Amino acid sequence: MRDISNIVILTGAGVSAESGLATFRGPDGLWEGHRVEDICTPQALARDPVLVQTFYDARRAALATVEPNAAHRALARLDAEWTGDLLIVTQNVDDLHERAGAVRMLHMHGELKSALCRRCGGRAPWATDLIDGPACGACGQAGGLRPDIVFFGEMPYQMERIEAALEDADLFVSIGTSGAVYPAAGFVQTARHYGAQTLELNLDPSAGSHFFHETRIGPASQLVVEWVDELLDG
Ligand code: OAD
């Protein structure tokens, strides 16, 4: 095995589950009572903007009621102490990685705390509700703001940067994601193709578990802390 310098970490809803945020595909297959496909598409927003805006307003407001857990904190510690390259790519739209202190990270599926203007394409930090059709800070037009979330059928953010990091990775680690949504579900194969070791940390084996060199099963709050300790403290 080659020495590890460059690390790419992919996180999903499982990393925030122990903070009290629902995963997308729970035992009932629903996200807070809805099929993700019914709420997370441009068609859903066009068909029923009140439903979609209200839904995301509630998710944004709920962020104030939750805190980062031990897994977020361990990843932030790794980010602070790892001297090689490191990139945390999260599919999560919550802000728990950054609230734990992670810096070398990006939100490939967008963020609840950001708004996207359908009129001018501007993206800006956003902390309150969108249902009342507030004006865009950039173009001044009202009613065009939507959650800055990558809906099904839209292109995830920063794919070029992610692909470049995967090509250079010595270690790729996937944490708390079901492997149901592409392109993120394919990152393990890309990283492996370019020679990375691959590790999965998840409560259940994901759809792509067989692609990983190693899979560890258990809660993120335990597995991530153990893995970070192993990496930093030997
Ligand atoms: P899912 O809900 O599909 O999967 C969550 C994964 O986390 C499952 O594999 C669970 O077994 C695992 N899990 C649950 N609790 C855990 C815990 N305490 N510790 C570790 N693992 C745990 O969520 P994602 O894979 O993140 O996209 O979903 C991917 C994308 O689908 C989301 O980003 C979202 C959705 O459509 C958008 O919103 C654009």
Short mmCIF file of C-alpha atoms and ligand atoms in Angstrom, two decimals:
data_model
loop_
_atom_site.label_atom_id
_atom_site.label_comp_id
_atom_site.label_asym_id
_atom_site.label_seq_id
_atom_site.Cartn_x
_atom_site.Cartn_y
_atom_site.Cartn_z
CA MET A 1 0.00 0.00 0.00
CA ARG A 2 1.39 3.46 -0.90
CA ASP A 3 1.92 6.09 1.78
CA ILE A 4 -1.14 8.21 2.49
CA SER A 5 -0.81 11.92 1.88
CA ASN A 6 -3.95 12.99 -0.02
CA ILE A 7 -7.33 12.13 1.45
CA VAL A 8 -10.82 12.61 0.02
CA ILE A 9 -13.77 12.05 2.32
CA LEU A 10 -17.36 11.77 1.06
CA THR A 11 -20.07 12.22 3.65
CA GLY A 12 -23.81 11.62 3.52
CA ALA A 13 -26.86 11.91 5.72
CA GLY A 14 -25.63 9.15 8.05
CA VAL A 15 -22.95 11.46 9.47
CA SER A 16 -25.67 13.86 10.69
CA ALA A 17 -28.18 11.21 11.80
CA GLU A 18 -26.89 11.16 15.38
CA SER A 19 -27.31 14.94 15.56
CA GLY A 20 -31.03 14.32 15.05
CA LEU A 21 -31.38 15.07 11.33
CA ALA A 22 -33.41 12.52 9.36
CA THR A 23 -31.63 10.60 6.60
CA PHE A 24 -33.16 10.73 3.10
CA ARG A 25 -33.99 7.07 2.80
CA GLY A 26 -35.04 5.93 6.27
CA PRO A 27 -36.81 2.66 7.06
CA ASP A 28 -40.07 4.09 5.62
CA GLY A 29 -38.21 5.24 2.48
CA LEU A 30 -39.37 8.82 3.08
CA TRP A 31 -37.58 12.10 3.91
CA GLU A 32 -39.61 13.86 6.61
CA GLY A 33 -42.79 12.33 5.17
CA HIS A 34 -42.01 12.89 1.47
CA ARG A 35 -40.37 10.90 -1.31
CA VAL A 36 -37.19 12.85 -2.15
CA GLU A 37 -38.17 12.75 -5.82
CA ASP A 38 -41.44 14.59 -5.00
CA ILE A 39 -39.72 17.46 -3.28
CA CYS A 40 -36.19 17.63 -4.75
CA THR A 41 -36.87 18.34 -8.42
CA PRO A 42 -37.23 21.52 -10.51
CA GLN A 43 -40.61 20.11 -11.63
CA ALA A 44 -41.81 19.84 -8.01
CA LEU A 45 -40.79 23.46 -7.37
CA ALA A 46 -42.64 24.63 -10.50
CA ARG A 47 -45.73 22.52 -9.73
CA ASP A 48 -46.04 23.28 -6.03
CA PRO A 49 -43.70 26.08 -4.94
CA VAL A 50 -45.49 26.50 -1.60
CA LEU A 51 -44.89 22.85 -0.68
CA VAL A 52 -41.23 22.88 -1.71
CA GLN A 53 -40.37 26.29 -0.21
CA THR A 54 -42.20 25.48 3.03
CA PHE A 55 -40.45 22.12 3.23
CA TYR A 56 -36.97 23.63 2.83
CA ASP A 57 -37.81 26.57 5.11
CA ALA A 58 -38.60 23.98 7.81
CA ARG A 59 -35.35 22.08 7.17
CA ARG A 60 -33.38 25.39 7.36
CA ALA A 61 -35.12 26.38 10.60
CA ALA A 62 -34.42 22.94 12.08
CA LEU A 63 -30.67 23.54 11.81
CA ALA A 64 -30.95 25.84 14.83
CA THR A 65 -32.14 22.89 16.92
CA VAL A 66 -29.24 20.52 16.22
CA GLU A 67 -25.51 20.40 16.98
CA PRO A 68 -22.52 18.72 15.34
CA ASN A 69 -21.82 15.25 16.74
CA ALA A 70 -18.60 13.38 17.51
CA ALA A 71 -18.19 12.36 13.85
CA HIS A 72 -18.30 15.97 12.61
CA ARG A 73 -15.86 16.99 15.34
CA ALA A 74 -13.45 14.16 14.51
CA LEU A 75 -13.45 15.15 10.81
CA ALA A 76 -12.82 18.79 11.77
CA ARG A 77 -9.89 17.64 13.92
CA LEU A 78 -8.53 15.65 10.97
CA ASP A 79 -8.92 18.69 8.73
CA ALA A 80 -7.00 20.85 11.23
CA GLU A 81 -4.21 18.37 11.91
CA TRP A 82 -3.65 16.51 8.62
CA THR A 83 -0.62 17.99 6.88
CA GLY A 84 -1.31 16.41 3.48
CA ASP A 85 -4.09 17.40 1.10
CA LEU A 86 -7.58 16.75 2.38
CA LEU A 87 -11.03 17.45 0.99
CA ILE A 88 -14.34 16.71 2.68
CA VAL A 89 -17.02 16.47 0.01
CA THR A 90 -20.40 16.46 1.65
CA GLN A 91 -23.71 15.58 0.04
CA ASN A 92 -25.39 17.07 3.10
CA VAL A 93 -27.19 20.37 2.91
CA ASP A 94 -26.88 21.02 6.65
CA ASP A 95 -24.07 23.15 8.11
CA LEU A 96 -22.78 20.74 10.73
CA HIS A 97 -19.32 20.09 9.23
CA GLU A 98 -18.49 23.79 9.18
CA ARG A 99 -20.02 24.39 12.60
CA ALA A 100 -17.70 21.65 13.93
CA GLY A 101 -14.81 23.63 12.43
CA ALA A 102 -14.08 21.88 9.12
CA VAL A 103 -12.61 24.23 6.51
CA ARG A 104 -11.32 22.09 3.63
CA MET A 105 -14.80 21.08 2.56
CA LEU A 106 -17.47 21.67 -0.06
CA HIS A 107 -21.21 21.09 -0.43
CA MET A 108 -21.71 19.22 -3.70
CA HIS A 109 -25.53 19.16 -3.31
CA GLY A 110 -25.86 22.78 -2.19
CA GLU A 111 -26.73 24.24 1.21
CA LEU A 112 -29.86 25.09 3.18
CA LYS A 113 -28.11 28.27 4.36
CA SER A 114 -27.82 29.59 0.82
CA ALA A 115 -30.35 30.92 -1.69
CA LEU A 116 -30.19 30.74 -5.48
CA CYS A 117 -31.83 33.41 -7.63
CA ARG A 118 -33.69 32.00 -10.65
CA ARG A 119 -33.61 35.46 -12.27
CA CYS A 120 -29.88 36.34 -12.12
CA GLY A 121 -28.30 33.01 -11.09
CA GLY A 122 -26.71 34.62 -8.01
CA ARG A 123 -26.05 32.52 -4.90
CA ALA A 124 -25.92 34.17 -1.49
CA PRO A 125 -25.89 33.11 2.18
CA TRP A 126 -29.47 32.88 3.46
CA ALA A 127 -30.63 32.28 7.01
CA THR A 128 -34.39 32.87 6.97
CA ASP A 129 -37.53 31.72 5.11
CA LEU A 130 -37.99 31.96 1.34
CA ILE A 131 -41.74 31.31 1.22
CA ASP A 132 -42.65 35.02 1.20
CA GLY A 133 -40.64 35.66 -1.99
CA PRO A 134 -37.97 38.02 -0.66
CA ALA A 135 -35.88 40.13 -3.05
CA CYS A 136 -32.54 38.90 -4.33
CA GLY A 137 -29.66 40.92 -2.83
CA ALA A 138 -27.83 40.90 -6.17
CA CYS A 139 -30.48 41.77 -8.81
CA GLY A 140 -33.14 43.20 -6.48
CA GLN A 141 -35.98 41.18 -8.04
CA ALA A 142 -38.52 39.63 -5.69
CA GLY A 143 -39.92 36.10 -5.92
CA GLY A 144 -37.03 34.46 -7.73
CA LEU A 145 -35.14 32.99 -4.82
CA ARG A 146 -35.19 29.21 -4.30
CA PRO A 147 -33.23 26.95 -1.95
CA ASP A 148 -29.64 26.59 -3.20
CA ILE A 149 -30.05 22.83 -3.33
CA VAL A 150 -29.01 20.66 -6.26
CA PHE A 151 -32.29 19.06 -7.31
CA PHE A 152 -32.53 15.75 -9.16
CA GLY A 153 -31.59 16.34 -12.79
CA GLU A 154 -29.31 19.30 -11.93
CA MET A 155 -25.51 19.29 -11.97
CA PRO A 156 -23.81 18.96 -8.56
CA TYR A 157 -21.43 21.76 -7.59
CA GLN A 158 -17.64 21.77 -8.01
CA MET A 159 -17.40 18.51 -9.95
CA GLU A 160 -14.10 19.51 -11.59
CA ARG A 161 -12.47 20.17 -8.24
CA ILE A 162 -13.83 16.88 -6.87
CA GLU A 163 -12.64 14.86 -9.88
CA ALA A 164 -9.15 16.39 -9.57
CA ALA A 165 -9.01 15.53 -5.85
CA LEU A 166 -10.17 11.95 -6.55
CA GLU A 167 -7.45 11.52 -9.17
CA ASP A 168 -4.80 12.58 -6.64
CA ALA A 169 -6.24 10.71 -3.65
CA ASP A 170 -4.22 8.08 -1.82
CA LEU A 171 -7.19 7.31 0.41
CA PHE A 172 -10.91 7.70 -0.29
CA VAL A 173 -13.31 7.33 2.62
CA SER A 174 -17.08 7.24 2.32
CA ILE A 175 -19.09 7.91 5.47
CA GLY A 176 -22.82 7.50 6.08
CA THR A 177 -24.12 7.43 2.54
CA SER A 178 -26.36 4.83 0.92
CA GLY A 179 -24.65 5.03 -2.48
CA ALA A 180 -28.03 5.53 -4.14
CA VAL A 181 -27.31 8.85 -5.86
CA TYR A 182 -24.82 9.48 -8.66
CA PRO A 183 -22.31 10.96 -9.33
CA ALA A 184 -21.29 10.68 -5.64
CA ALA A 185 -21.98 6.93 -5.65
CA GLY A 186 -19.34 6.52 -8.36
CA PHE A 187 -16.52 8.36 -6.55
CA VAL A 188 -15.21 5.12 -5.05
CA GLN A 189 -14.67 3.64 -8.49
CA THR A 190 -12.93 6.80 -9.75
CA ALA A 191 -10.64 6.94 -6.72
CA ARG A 192 -9.82 3.23 -7.05
CA HIS A 193 -9.17 3.59 -10.73
CA TYR A 194 -6.49 6.18 -9.93
CA GLY A 195 -4.94 3.97 -7.26
CA ALA A 196 -6.49 5.08 -3.96
CA GLN A 197 -7.17 2.79 -1.03
CA THR A 198 -10.91 2.90 -0.30
CA LEU A 199 -12.72 2.62 3.01
CA GLU A 200 -16.42 2.71 3.82
CA LEU A 201 -17.79 3.64 7.26
CA ASN A 202 -21.55 3.12 7.44
CA LEU A 203 -24.35 1.77 9.60
CA ASP A 204 -25.34 -0.67 6.83
CA PRO A 205 -23.34 -1.75 3.79
CA SER A 206 -24.14 0.70 0.96
CA ALA A 207 -25.28 -0.24 -2.54
CA GLY A 208 -21.65 -0.04 -3.71
CA SER A 209 -20.02 -1.72 -0.71
CA HIS A 210 -18.29 -4.32 -2.88
CA PHE A 211 -16.28 -1.54 -4.57
CA PHE A 212 -14.42 -0.71 -1.33
CA HIS A 213 -11.21 -2.37 -0.14
CA GLU A 214 -12.62 -2.25 3.39
CA THR A 215 -16.03 -1.67 4.97
CA ARG A 216 -16.56 -1.02 8.68
CA ILE A 217 -20.12 -1.25 9.98
CA GLY A 218 -21.37 0.87 12.90
CA PRO A 219 -22.50 4.37 13.90
CA ALA A 220 -20.49 7.30 12.54
CA SER A 221 -19.98 8.78 16.02
CA GLN A 222 -17.95 5.69 16.93
CA LEU A 223 -16.34 4.61 13.63
CA VAL A 224 -15.21 8.05 12.49
CA VAL A 225 -13.65 8.88 15.85
CA GLU A 226 -11.78 5.55 15.88
CA TRP A 227 -10.58 5.97 12.29
CA VAL A 228 -9.37 9.56 12.84
CA ASP A 229 -7.56 8.50 16.04
CA GLU A 230 -5.94 5.67 14.09
CA LEU A 231 -4.78 8.01 11.33
CA LEU A 232 -3.50 10.85 13.54
CA ASP A 233 -2.29 9.00 16.61
CA GLY A 234 -1.24 5.70 14.99
P1 OAD B 1 -29.43 8.23 2.54
O1 OAD B 1 -30.58 8.53 3.43
O2 OAD B 1 -29.72 7.67 1.19
O3 OAD B 1 -28.45 7.20 3.26
C1 OAD B 1 -28.00 7.41 4.58
C2 OAD B 1 -26.98 6.34 4.92
O4 OAD B 1 -26.51 6.61 6.21
C3 OAD B 1 -27.54 4.90 4.93
O5 OAD B 1 -26.65 4.04 4.22
C4 OAD B 1 -27.58 4.55 6.42
O6 OAD B 1 -27.30 3.17 6.65
C5 OAD B 1 -26.44 5.41 6.96
N1 OAD B 1 -26.59 5.78 8.38
C6 OAD B 1 -27.74 6.05 9.07
N2 OAD B 1 -27.45 6.36 10.34
C7 OAD B 1 -26.09 6.30 10.45
C8 OAD B 1 -25.16 6.50 11.52
N3 OAD B 1 -25.57 6.85 12.75
N4 OAD B 1 -23.85 6.33 11.27
C9 OAD B 1 -23.42 5.98 10.03
N5 OAD B 1 -24.23 5.76 9.01
C10 OAD B 1 -25.55 5.92 9.20
O7 OAD B 1 -28.56 9.57 2.45
P2 OAD B 1 -27.43 9.97 1.39
O8 OAD B 1 -26.68 8.79 0.91
O9 OAD B 1 -26.67 11.09 2.01
O10 OAD B 1 -29.56 14.85 -2.24
O11 OAD B 1 -28.31 10.55 0.21
C11 OAD B 1 -27.69 11.06 -0.95
C12 OAD B 1 -28.49 12.19 -1.52
O12 OAD B 1 -29.84 11.76 -1.74
C13 OAD B 1 -28.66 13.38 -0.60
O13 OAD B 1 -27.56 14.28 -0.64
C14 OAD B 1 -29.90 14.04 -1.11
C15 OAD B 1 -30.74 12.87 -1.54
O14 OAD B 1 -31.41 13.04 -2.72
C16 OAD B 1 -30.08 16.10 -2.29
O15 OAD B 1 -30.76 16.61 -1.42
C17 OAD B 1 -29.73 16.84 -3.51
#
